[in-house]
Amino acid sequence: QVQLVESGGGLVQPGGSLRISCAASGRIFRLNDMGWYRQAPGKQRELVAVIGRSGSTNYADFVKGRFTISRDNARDTVYLQMNNLKPEDTAVYYCKVDMYGDNYWGQGTQVTVSS
């Protein structure tokens, strides 16, 4: 089994920045895609960004130019740097990793953007 632990969420003012992290542990052989999703109250979970093992990235249009996803393969950790945060970015952010076709989800970390 693979366990994912997210950290770094919190309350930030509009225009501010946060970096959230997700560390994987357990029976890890090779993590392929690692990604971040978010779910706001009353809305469906949506993709924010994903990064392949080689570093290729894909972003949702609503975060392009503001968020940056990165990973450290040696630490089995994925990061999401969020800049110029907006109130509409308020959500629970979840990480997901793929290992040989099996998907694992973290428990989520709350990000609240409010003045």
Coordinates of C-alpha atoms in Angstrom, one line a residue, residues 7-108:
S7 CA 0.8 19.5 4.2
G8 CA 1.1 23.2 3.8
G9 CA -2.5 24.3 3.4
G10 CA -4.0 27.2 5.3
L11 CA -5.5 30.7 5.2
V12 CA -4.0 33.3 2.9
Q13 CA -5.2 36.7 1.6
P14 CA -6.0 37.3 -2.0
G15 CA -2.8 37.8 -4.0
G16 CA -0.8 35.8 -1.5
S17 CA 1.1 32.5 -2.0
L18 CA 1.2 29.1 -0.5
R19 CA 3.2 25.9 -1.2
I20 CA 1.6 22.6 -0.5
S21 CA 3.4 19.2 -0.4
C22 CA 2.5 15.6 -0.7
A23 CA 4.8 12.9 0.5
A24 CA 4.4 9.3 -0.5
S25 CA 5.4 6.4 1.7
G26 CA 4.9 2.6 2.0
R27 CA 5.5 0.0 -0.7
I28 CA 6.7 2.3 -3.4
F29 CA 8.4 0.9 -6.5
R30 CA 8.0 3.6 -9.1
L31 CA 5.6 6.5 -9.1
N32 CA 4.6 7.7 -12.5
D33 CA 2.2 10.7 -12.8
M34 CA 1.7 12.7 -9.7
G35 CA -1.0 15.3 -9.6
W36 CA -3.1 17.8 -7.6
Y37 CA -6.8 18.0 -7.7
R38 CA -9.2 20.3 -5.8
Q39 CA -12.8 20.2 -4.6
A40 CA -14.7 23.3 -3.5
P41 CA -18.0 23.0 -1.6
G42 CA -20.8 21.9 -3.8
K43 CA -18.6 21.3 -6.7
Q44 CA -17.0 18.3 -8.4
R45 CA -13.3 17.4 -7.9
E46 CA -11.2 18.9 -10.7
L47 CA -7.7 18.5 -12.0
V48 CA -5.3 21.3 -11.1
A49 CA -2.0 20.1 -12.4
V50 CA -0.1 16.9 -13.1
I51 CA 3.5 16.1 -13.6
G52 CA 5.1 13.0 -15.2
R53 CA 8.1 11.2 -13.8
S54 CA 10.3 12.9 -16.4
G55 CA 9.0 16.3 -15.4
S56 CA 6.5 17.0 -18.1
T57 CA 3.6 19.1 -16.8
N58 CA 0.0 19.8 -17.6
Y59 CA -2.1 22.6 -16.0
A60 CA -5.8 23.5 -15.9
D61 CA -6.4 26.7 -17.7
F62 CA -7.6 28.5 -14.5
V63 CA -4.1 28.1 -12.9
K64 CA -1.8 28.6 -15.8
G65 CA 0.8 31.3 -15.0
R66 CA -0.1 31.2 -11.3
F67 CA 0.6 27.7 -10.0
T68 CA 3.7 25.5 -10.5
I69 CA 3.9 21.8 -9.9
S70 CA 7.2 20.1 -9.2
R71 CA 8.4 16.8 -7.8
D72 CA 11.4 15.2 -6.1
N73 CA 11.7 11.6 -7.2
A74 CA 14.3 10.9 -4.5
R75 CA 11.8 11.9 -1.8
D76 CA 8.7 10.6 -3.6
T77 CA 7.2 14.1 -3.0
V78 CA 5.1 16.4 -5.2
Y79 CA 4.7 20.1 -4.6
L80 CA 2.3 22.8 -5.7
Q81 CA 3.5 26.4 -5.6
M82 CA 0.5 28.7 -5.7
N83 CA 0.9 32.4 -6.4
N84 CA -1.5 35.2 -6.9
L85 CA -4.2 33.2 -5.1
K86 CA -7.8 34.2 -5.6
P87 CA -10.9 33.6 -3.5
E88 CA -12.1 31.1 -6.1
D89 CA -9.1 29.0 -5.4
T90 CA -10.6 28.1 -2.0
A91 CA -11.0 24.3 -1.9
V92 CA -9.6 21.1 -0.4
Y93 CA -6.6 20.1 -2.4
Y94 CA -5.9 16.4 -2.9
C95 CA -2.8 14.8 -4.4
K96 CA -3.0 11.7 -6.5
V97 CA -0.2 9.4 -7.6
D98 CA -0.1 6.6 -10.1
M99 CA 2.0 3.5 -9.6
Y100 CA 1.7 0.9 -12.3
G101 CA -1.9 1.9 -13.1
D102 CA -3.1 1.9 -9.5
N103 CA -4.1 5.4 -8.2
Y104 CA -3.7 6.5 -4.6
W105 CA -5.2 9.6 -3.0
G106 CA -4.2 11.8 -0.1
Q107 CA -6.6 12.9 2.6
G108 CA -6.6 16.5 1.4

